[in-house]
C-alpha cells in the first residue's frame, strides 16, 4: 500500500500500467514477448463521485478512456447493456466505482466475466485509509472491498491501496480581537493558488465572507474565490474544478470533505487545512507549508486549563 504525499502522482499507479499494456498490445513487434492484455482495464474504487471525475479527467490527458459507474452515468446508459459494455473492455480502460455499487449484482456479473477478468490489470482502492474510518458505521460497504478484491481477482492482478493527506504544523495562536481566519491571509499574499480545506459548510461560508472583505483593490472577489461543497450545484462544482487550471484570476478554492479526497489539480500549489487533526501514519508534502487551525471557544480553553 503506497503512502504518497499530496500531488506526488498517485494516479500513476493505475495510469502507467494501462499505458504500458496498451503500447505493448498495439506494437508487439517492437518489444520482447511480454505477457500483455489486449484490452487492458483497471478498476479504481473511489469514495466520491468528484474524485472519480478527477481521476478520469487526468487519465484522459494521457489518452486513456474512463467511466464513472455512478447514478448519473447509469441513468445516461439505461437504454444500453452497460454491464456488457464494461465486460467487453473495448470502450473504457479505467472504471471507477464506489464501494456500494461494487457490491451490487451487476458488479458480481462483471467480476465473474471471463473476458473482463482476462483483461483486468489491477484493482485499486483510492483513499484506502477510509476503509477503517468510514467502514464500521458511516459507509459499511467499505469493509467489504477487501473480500471482493480477494474473492474475484484472478492471479496476476495487482491489488493496490493508495492514500495521502496534508500534514499540518503548529496550531494557530491568535491575539484577542483578531479574526480566527486572519492567519490564512499570510499564506495567500504570495498569490499562489491554494485550496482551503474545511470540515463544515458553515466554515466554508465564513471563510469566504472573511476573505471577501480582504480581496486586494481592483480585484473581483467573484473571480478570485470559489467554493466547492455539496450545496453547490453539480454544474458549479464542475466549473470550479475546470477553472482551477484554466483561469489565472482564480486563486482560492474553499472546499469541504469532497475536495479533500484526492481531487487534485496541477495549479494548486498550497493546501491549508482548517480544523483537520493529523493522525499517526498520515503523510504530508514536504514542499507545501500547510497550516492547521485548531479553534476553541474561550470558555472551553478556561475549562481545559482548570
mmCIF file of C-alpha atoms in Angstrom:
data_model
loop_
_atom_site.group_PDB
_atom_site.id
_atom_site.type_symbol
_atom_site.label_atom_id
_atom_site.label_comp_id
_atom_site.label_asym_id
_atom_site.label_seq_id
_atom_site.Cartn_x
_atom_site.Cartn_y
_atom_site.Cartn_z
ATOM 1 C CA UNK A 1 0.000 0.000 0.000
ATOM 2 C CA UNK A 2 1.829 3.156 -1.191
ATOM 3 C CA UNK A 3 1.631 6.188 1.095
ATOM 4 C CA UNK A 4 2.420 9.200 -1.060
ATOM 5 C CA UNK A 5 2.313 12.901 -0.430
ATOM 6 C CA UNK A 6 -0.359 15.096 -1.977
ATOM 7 C CA UNK A 7 0.245 15.735 -5.698
ATOM 8 C CA UNK A 8 3.053 13.159 -5.818
ATOM 9 C CA UNK A 9 1.343 11.286 -8.631
ATOM 10 C CA UNK A 10 -0.696 8.511 -7.003
ATOM 11 C CA UNK A 11 -2.690 8.168 -10.227
ATOM 12 C CA UNK A 12 0.439 6.847 -11.944
ATOM 13 C CA UNK A 13 -0.139 3.545 -10.128
ATOM 14 C CA UNK A 14 -3.139 2.833 -12.337
ATOM 15 C CA UNK A 15 -2.459 5.058 -15.378
ATOM 16 C CA UNK A 16 1.034 3.764 -16.197
ATOM 17 C CA UNK A 17 0.202 0.014 -16.186
ATOM 18 C CA UNK A 18 -2.664 0.697 -18.594
ATOM 19 C CA UNK A 19 -0.444 2.777 -20.872
ATOM 20 C CA UNK A 20 2.290 0.119 -20.873
ATOM 21 C CA UNK A 21 -0.111 -2.726 -21.688
ATOM 22 C CA UNK A 22 -1.759 -0.573 -24.359
ATOM 23 C CA UNK A 23 1.604 0.194 -26.011
ATOM 24 C CA UNK A 24 2.769 -3.439 -25.903
ATOM 25 C CA UNK A 25 -0.538 -4.679 -27.279
ATOM 26 C CA UNK A 26 -0.607 -2.174 -30.152
ATOM 27 C CA UNK A 27 3.066 -2.636 -31.115
ATOM 28 C CA UNK A 28 4.024 -6.250 -30.292
ATOM 29 C CA UNK A 29 6.830 -6.309 -32.859
ATOM 30 C CA UNK A 30 8.757 -3.550 -31.097
ATOM 31 C CA UNK A 31 9.118 -5.333 -27.765
ATOM 32 C CA UNK A 32 10.077 -8.728 -26.341
ATOM 33 C CA UNK A 33 7.181 -11.173 -25.939
ATOM 34 C CA UNK A 34 5.883 -9.917 -22.594
ATOM 35 C CA UNK A 35 2.503 -11.228 -21.397
ATOM 36 C CA UNK A 36 0.070 -8.384 -22.084
ATOM 37 C CA UNK A 37 -3.669 -7.712 -22.003
ATOM 38 C CA UNK A 38 -5.170 -6.990 -25.400
ATOM 39 C CA UNK A 39 -7.655 -4.527 -23.878
ATOM 40 C CA UNK A 40 -6.088 -3.529 -20.525
ATOM 41 C CA UNK A 41 -8.590 -2.460 -17.883
ATOM 42 C CA UNK A 42 -8.289 -1.200 -14.315
ATOM 43 C CA UNK A 43 -10.831 -0.895 -11.501
ATOM 44 C CA UNK A 44 -10.462 2.066 -9.139
ATOM 45 C CA UNK A 45 -12.725 2.090 -6.074
ATOM 46 C CA UNK A 46 -13.411 5.711 -5.122
ATOM 47 C CA UNK A 47 -15.268 7.165 -2.112
ATOM 48 C CA UNK A 48 -16.832 10.098 -4.006
ATOM 49 C CA UNK A 49 -18.089 10.919 -7.477
ATOM 50 C CA UNK A 50 -15.929 14.033 -7.521
ATOM 51 C CA UNK A 51 -12.756 12.004 -7.045
ATOM 52 C CA UNK A 52 -13.830 9.607 -9.797
ATOM 53 C CA UNK A 53 -14.356 12.531 -12.176
ATOM 54 C CA UNK A 54 -10.915 13.872 -11.270
ATOM 55 C CA UNK A 55 -9.229 10.517 -11.902
ATOM 56 C CA UNK A 56 -10.919 10.122 -15.273
ATOM 57 C CA UNK A 57 -10.070 13.690 -16.255
ATOM 58 C CA UNK A 58 -6.373 13.046 -15.572
ATOM 59 C CA UNK A 59 -6.456 9.689 -17.387
ATOM 60 C CA UNK A 60 -7.932 11.310 -20.483
ATOM 61 C CA UNK A 61 -4.939 13.654 -20.609
ATOM 62 C CA UNK A 62 -2.820 10.538 -21.232
ATOM 63 C CA UNK A 63 -5.116 9.264 -23.964
ATOM 64 C CA UNK A 64 -6.954 6.768 -21.767
ATOM 65 C CA UNK A 65 -10.724 6.470 -21.645
ATOM 66 C CA UNK A 66 -12.541 6.230 -18.338
ATOM 67 C CA UNK A 67 -16.014 5.638 -16.979
ATOM 68 C CA UNK A 68 -17.507 6.542 -13.614
ATOM 69 C CA UNK A 69 -20.062 3.932 -12.577
ATOM 70 C CA UNK A 70 -22.308 6.398 -10.736
ATOM 71 C CA UNK A 71 -26.010 7.196 -10.701
ATOM 72 C CA UNK A 72 -25.772 9.872 -13.400
ATOM 73 C CA UNK A 73 -23.963 7.622 -15.865
ATOM 74 C CA UNK A 74 -26.069 4.574 -15.064
ATOM 75 C CA UNK A 75 -29.129 6.687 -15.908
ATOM 76 C CA UNK A 76 -27.444 8.015 -19.045
ATOM 77 C CA UNK A 77 -26.774 4.480 -20.312
ATOM 78 C CA UNK A 78 -30.069 2.988 -19.126
ATOM 79 C CA UNK A 79 -31.079 2.061 -22.686
ATOM 80 C CA UNK A 80 -27.859 0.129 -23.300
ATOM 81 C CA UNK A 81 -26.379 -3.014 -21.799
ATOM 82 C CA UNK A 82 -23.888 -1.226 -19.582
ATOM 83 C CA UNK A 83 -22.618 -4.412 -17.930
ATOM 84 C CA UNK A 84 -21.762 -5.934 -21.321
ATOM 85 C CA UNK A 85 -20.043 -2.716 -22.414
ATOM 86 C CA UNK A 86 -17.819 -2.820 -19.337
ATOM 87 C CA UNK A 87 -17.124 -6.539 -19.688
ATOM 88 C CA UNK A 88 -16.009 -6.150 -23.311
ATOM 89 C CA UNK A 89 -13.105 -3.894 -22.174
ATOM 90 C CA UNK A 90 -13.117 -2.188 -25.583
ATOM 91 C CA UNK A 91 -14.794 1.093 -24.640
ATOM 92 C CA UNK A 92 -13.139 2.154 -21.368
ATOM 93 C CA UNK A 93 -9.768 1.312 -19.849
ATOM 94 C CA UNK A 94 -10.377 2.856 -16.424
ATOM 95 C CA UNK A 95 -13.546 2.060 -14.473
ATOM 96 C CA UNK A 96 -14.289 3.991 -11.268
ATOM 97 C CA UNK A 97 -16.898 2.607 -8.888
ATOM 98 C CA UNK A 98 -17.894 3.346 -5.295
ATOM 99 C CA UNK A 99 -17.980 0.598 -2.624
ATOM 100 C CA UNK A 100 -21.785 0.474 -2.542
ATOM 101 C CA UNK A 101 -22.154 -0.226 -6.265
ATOM 102 C CA UNK A 102 -19.210 -2.615 -6.210
ATOM 103 C CA UNK A 103 -21.392 -4.837 -4.000
ATOM 104 C CA UNK A 104 -24.360 -4.912 -6.431
ATOM 105 C CA UNK A 105 -25.383 -7.940 -8.549
ATOM 106 C CA UNK A 106 -24.314 -6.054 -11.677
ATOM 107 C CA UNK A 107 -20.743 -5.892 -10.447
ATOM 108 C CA UNK A 108 -20.822 -9.521 -9.380
ATOM 109 C CA UNK A 109 -21.620 -10.298 -13.019
ATOM 110 C CA UNK A 110 -18.780 -8.062 -14.212
ATOM 111 C CA UNK A 111 -16.247 -9.595 -11.824
ATOM 112 C CA UNK A 112 -17.203 -13.108 -12.937
ATOM 113 C CA UNK A 113 -16.992 -12.351 -16.645
ATOM 114 C CA UNK A 114 -14.117 -14.245 -18.302
ATOM 115 C CA UNK A 115 -13.396 -11.547 -20.900
ATOM 116 C CA UNK A 116 -13.271 -8.834 -18.256
ATOM 117 C CA UNK A 117 -11.002 -10.831 -15.934
ATOM 118 C CA UNK A 118 -8.732 -11.733 -18.866
ATOM 119 C CA UNK A 119 -8.084 -8.019 -19.482
ATOM 120 C CA UNK A 120 -8.044 -6.809 -15.870
ATOM 121 C CA UNK A 121 -4.650 -5.325 -14.994
ATOM 122 C CA UNK A 122 -5.181 -4.091 -11.440
ATOM 123 C CA UNK A 123 -7.700 -3.435 -8.693
ATOM 124 C CA UNK A 124 -7.040 -0.158 -6.867
ATOM 125 C CA UNK A 125 -8.617 1.441 -3.792
ATOM 126 C CA UNK A 126 -8.231 5.225 -3.641
ATOM 127 C CA UNK A 127 -8.120 6.893 -0.212
ATOM 128 C CA UNK A 128 -7.707 3.458 1.357
ATOM 129 C CA UNK A 129 -7.426 4.906 4.875
ATOM 130 C CA UNK A 130 -11.191 5.491 4.751
ATOM 131 C CA UNK A 131 -11.855 1.747 4.898
ATOM 132 C CA UNK A 132 -11.332 1.805 8.663
ATOM 133 C CA UNK A 133 -12.622 5.283 9.458
ATOM 134 C CA UNK A 134 -15.763 5.156 7.286
ATOM 135 C CA UNK A 135 -16.399 1.437 7.148
ATOM 136 C CA UNK A 136 -17.826 0.441 10.529
ATOM 137 C CA UNK A 137 -20.938 2.669 10.680
ATOM 138 C CA UNK A 138 -20.860 5.531 8.177
ATOM 139 C CA UNK A 139 -20.471 3.503 4.947
ATOM 140 C CA UNK A 140 -20.311 -0.188 5.876
ATOM 141 C CA UNK A 141 -19.662 -1.386 2.315
ATOM 142 C CA UNK A 142 -16.124 -0.048 2.648
ATOM 143 C CA UNK A 143 -15.371 -3.069 4.836
ATOM 144 C CA UNK A 144 -16.298 -5.454 2.006
ATOM 145 C CA UNK A 145 -13.809 -4.083 -0.529
ATOM 146 C CA UNK A 146 -11.027 -6.437 0.564
ATOM 147 C CA UNK A 147 -13.220 -9.534 0.392
ATOM 148 C CA UNK A 148 -14.400 -8.544 -3.079
ATOM 149 C CA UNK A 149 -10.858 -7.968 -4.312
ATOM 150 C CA UNK A 150 -9.561 -11.256 -2.910
ATOM 151 C CA UNK A 151 -12.598 -13.255 -3.965
ATOM 152 C CA UNK A 152 -12.859 -12.226 -7.615
ATOM 153 C CA UNK A 153 -9.453 -11.037 -8.815
ATOM 154 C CA UNK A 154 -7.511 -13.718 -10.694
ATOM 155 C CA UNK A 155 -3.848 -14.467 -10.048
ATOM 156 C CA UNK A 156 -1.553 -11.849 -11.534
ATOM 157 C CA UNK A 157 -3.897 -8.905 -10.985
ATOM 158 C CA UNK A 158 -2.264 -6.290 -8.766
ATOM 159 C CA UNK A 159 -4.118 -5.086 -5.669
ATOM 160 C CA UNK A 160 -3.204 -1.500 -4.786
ATOM 161 C CA UNK A 161 -4.323 0.776 -1.948
ATOM 162 C CA UNK A 162 -3.469 4.473 -2.167
ATOM 163 C CA UNK A 163 -3.601 7.171 0.492
ATOM 164 C CA UNK A 164 -2.278 10.655 1.105
ATOM 165 C CA UNK A 165 -3.064 13.649 3.272
ATOM 166 C CA UNK A 166 -1.572 17.011 4.215
ATOM 167 C CA UNK A 167 0.434 17.427 7.373
ATOM 168 C CA UNK A 168 -0.396 20.489 9.470
ATOM 169 C CA UNK A 169 2.121 22.450 11.505
ATOM 170 C CA UNK A 170 1.707 24.162 14.869
ATOM 171 C CA UNK A 171 -1.824 25.255 15.809
ATOM 172 C CA UNK A 172 -2.731 28.905 15.334
ATOM 173 C CA UNK A 173 -2.324 31.127 18.355
ATOM 174 C CA UNK A 174 -4.257 34.311 17.736
ATOM 175 C CA UNK A 175 -4.467 37.507 19.702
ATOM 176 C CA UNK A 176 -7.638 38.861 21.259
ATOM 177 C CA UNK A 177 -9.745 40.808 18.786
ATOM 178 C CA UNK A 178 -8.120 39.260 15.716
ATOM 179 C CA UNK A 179 -10.311 37.166 13.437
ATOM 180 C CA UNK A 180 -9.751 33.453 13.779
ATOM 181 C CA UNK A 181 -9.253 33.363 9.998
ATOM 182 C CA UNK A 182 -6.594 36.104 9.903
ATOM 183 C CA UNK A 183 -3.698 33.650 9.714
ATOM 184 C CA UNK A 184 -4.968 32.465 6.334
ATOM 185 C CA UNK A 185 -4.117 35.824 4.773
ATOM 186 C CA UNK A 186 -0.396 35.273 5.375
ATOM 187 C CA UNK A 187 -0.404 32.277 3.063
ATOM 188 C CA UNK A 188 -2.483 33.910 0.349
ATOM 189 C CA UNK A 189 -0.360 37.046 -0.029
ATOM 190 C CA UNK A 190 2.055 35.202 -2.321
ATOM 191 C CA UNK A 191 -0.670 34.869 -4.958
ATOM 192 C CA UNK A 192 -0.117 31.104 -5.256
ATOM 193 C CA UNK A 193 -3.207 29.036 -5.962
ATOM 194 C CA UNK A 194 -4.453 27.344 -2.823
ATOM 195 C CA UNK A 195 -7.219 25.112 -1.571
ATOM 196 C CA UNK A 196 -8.564 25.784 1.926
ATOM 197 C CA UNK A 197 -9.980 22.548 3.327
ATOM 198 C CA UNK A 198 -12.695 22.799 5.985
ATOM 199 C CA UNK A 199 -14.844 20.389 7.965
ATOM 200 C CA UNK A 200 -18.239 22.029 7.558
ATOM 201 C CA UNK A 201 -20.200 24.067 5.052
ATOM 202 C CA UNK A 202 -20.704 26.931 7.585
ATOM 203 C CA UNK A 203 -16.903 27.169 7.893
ATOM 204 C CA UNK A 204 -16.754 27.366 4.131
ATOM 205 C CA UNK A 205 -19.132 30.333 4.005
ATOM 206 C CA UNK A 206 -17.498 32.068 6.992
ATOM 207 C CA UNK A 207 -14.057 31.958 5.385
ATOM 208 C CA UNK A 208 -15.491 33.054 2.047
ATOM 209 C CA UNK A 209 -17.130 36.061 3.719
ATOM 210 C CA UNK A 210 -13.932 36.906 5.624
ATOM 211 C CA UNK A 211 -11.743 36.752 2.519
ATOM 212 C CA UNK A 212 -14.314 38.750 0.536
ATOM 213 C CA UNK A 213 -13.503 41.764 2.724
ATOM 214 C CA UNK A 214 -9.747 41.332 2.207
ATOM 215 C CA UNK A 215 -9.529 40.953 -1.561
ATOM 216 C CA UNK A 216 -6.999 43.479 -2.956
ATOM 217 C CA UNK A 217 -8.460 46.676 -4.505
ATOM 218 C CA UNK A 218 -9.304 46.356 -8.170
ATOM 219 C CA UNK A 219 -9.872 42.611 -7.900
ATOM 220 C CA UNK A 220 -13.298 40.982 -8.068
ATOM 221 C CA UNK A 221 -13.940 38.514 -5.222
ATOM 222 C CA UNK A 222 -16.146 36.555 -7.622
ATOM 223 C CA UNK A 223 -13.137 35.955 -9.854
ATOM 224 C CA UNK A 224 -10.650 35.393 -7.034
ATOM 225 C CA UNK A 225 -12.528 32.762 -4.992
ATOM 226 C CA UNK A 226 -14.770 29.740 -5.484
ATOM 227 C CA UNK A 227 -16.442 27.324 -3.078
ATOM 228 C CA UNK A 228 -16.759 23.573 -3.541
ATOM 229 C CA UNK A 229 -19.262 21.666 -1.395
ATOM 230 C CA UNK A 230 -22.435 19.604 -1.579
ATOM 231 C CA UNK A 231 -24.846 22.574 -1.514
ATOM 232 C CA UNK A 232 -23.316 23.946 -4.720
ATOM 233 C CA UNK A 233 -24.851 22.605 -7.919
ATOM 234 C CA UNK A 234 -23.001 19.937 -9.888
ATOM 235 C CA UNK A 235 -22.521 22.419 -12.728
ATOM 236 C CA UNK A 236 -20.973 24.969 -10.355
ATOM 237 C CA UNK A 237 -18.615 22.387 -8.844
ATOM 238 C CA UNK A 238 -17.576 21.161 -12.290
ATOM 239 C CA UNK A 239 -16.925 24.761 -13.334
ATOM 240 C CA UNK A 240 -14.801 25.308 -10.215
ATOM 241 C CA UNK A 241 -12.866 22.135 -10.983
ATOM 242 C CA UNK A 242 -12.111 23.318 -14.536
ATOM 243 C CA UNK A 243 -11.334 26.927 -13.593
ATOM 244 C CA UNK A 244 -8.560 25.928 -11.201
ATOM 245 C CA UNK A 245 -6.261 25.189 -14.119
ATOM 246 C CA UNK A 246 -7.806 27.389 -16.810
ATOM 247 C CA UNK A 247 -8.491 30.705 -15.013
ATOM 248 C CA UNK A 248 -5.428 32.678 -13.914
ATOM 249 C CA UNK A 249 -7.616 35.016 -11.825
ATOM 250 C CA UNK A 250 -8.909 32.234 -9.578
ATOM 251 C CA UNK A 251 -6.582 31.867 -6.590
ATOM 252 C CA UNK A 252 -8.564 30.281 -3.760
ATOM 253 C CA UNK A 253 -10.944 27.325 -3.556
ATOM 254 C CA UNK A 254 -12.658 26.813 -0.191
ATOM 255 C CA UNK A 255 -13.822 23.223 -0.026
ATOM 256 C CA UNK A 256 -15.380 20.660 2.271
ATOM 257 C CA UNK A 257 -14.520 16.971 2.519
ATOM 258 C CA UNK A 258 -15.409 16.183 -1.119
ATOM 259 C CA UNK A 259 -12.387 18.204 -2.220
ATOM 260 C CA UNK A 260 -10.090 16.720 0.421
ATOM 261 C CA UNK A 261 -10.415 13.216 -1.015
ATOM 262 C CA UNK A 262 -7.877 13.442 -3.739
ATOM 263 C CA UNK A 263 -9.377 15.923 -6.202
ATOM 264 C CA UNK A 264 -6.064 17.375 -7.290
ATOM 265 C CA UNK A 265 -5.310 19.967 -9.944
ATOM 266 C CA UNK A 266 -1.846 20.807 -11.227
ATOM 267 C CA UNK A 267 -2.169 24.524 -10.497
ATOM 268 C CA UNK A 268 -2.844 24.095 -6.768
ATOM 269 C CA UNK A 269 0.447 24.796 -5.001
ATOM 270 C CA UNK A 270 -0.652 25.298 -1.387
ATOM 271 C CA UNK A 271 -3.060 23.443 0.853
ATOM 272 C CA UNK A 272 -4.411 24.952 4.063
ATOM 273 C CA UNK A 273 -6.236 22.516 6.343
ATOM 274 C CA UNK A 274 -8.636 24.224 8.731
ATOM 275 C CA UNK A 275 -9.502 22.069 11.742
ATOM 276 C CA UNK A 276 -8.294 18.689 10.491
ATOM 277 C CA UNK A 277 -6.230 16.799 13.104
ATOM 278 C CA UNK A 278 -3.226 14.847 11.852
ATOM 279 C CA UNK A 279 -3.340 11.162 12.725
ATOM 280 C CA UNK A 280 -0.484 8.720 13.110
ATOM 281 C CA UNK A 281 0.722 7.341 9.825
ATOM 282 C CA UNK A 282 -0.557 10.144 7.621
ATOM 283 C CA UNK A 283 1.741 11.640 5.047
ATOM 284 C CA UNK A 284 2.427 15.295 4.335
ATOM 285 C CA UNK A 285 4.049 17.064 1.399
ATOM 286 C CA UNK A 286 7.486 18.457 2.315
ATOM 287 C CA UNK A 287 7.247 21.239 -0.258
ATOM 288 C CA UNK A 288 3.947 22.648 0.956
ATOM 289 C CA UNK A 289 3.542 24.836 4.019
ATOM 290 C CA UNK A 290 0.257 23.621 5.394
ATOM 291 C CA UNK A 291 -1.367 25.243 8.382
ATOM 292 C CA UNK A 292 -3.834 23.518 10.653
ATOM 293 C CA UNK A 293 -6.022 25.940 12.541
ATOM 294 C CA UNK A 294 -7.484 24.470 15.732
ATOM 295 C CA UNK A 295 -10.179 26.738 17.072
ATOM 296 C CA UNK A 296 -11.647 26.681 20.557
ATOM 297 C CA UNK A 297 -14.099 28.921 22.349
ATOM 298 C CA UNK A 298 -12.530 30.898 25.195
ATOM 299 C CA UNK A 299 -14.686 29.242 27.849
ATOM 300 C CA UNK A 300 -13.508 25.812 26.660
ATOM 301 C CA UNK A 301 -9.877 26.875 26.971
ATOM 302 C CA UNK A 302 -10.526 28.142 30.509
ATOM 303 C CA UNK A 303 -12.115 24.804 31.407
ATOM 304 C CA UNK A 304 -9.167 22.894 29.951
ATOM 305 C CA UNK A 305 -6.687 24.994 31.930
ATOM 306 C CA UNK A 306 -8.563 24.272 35.148
#
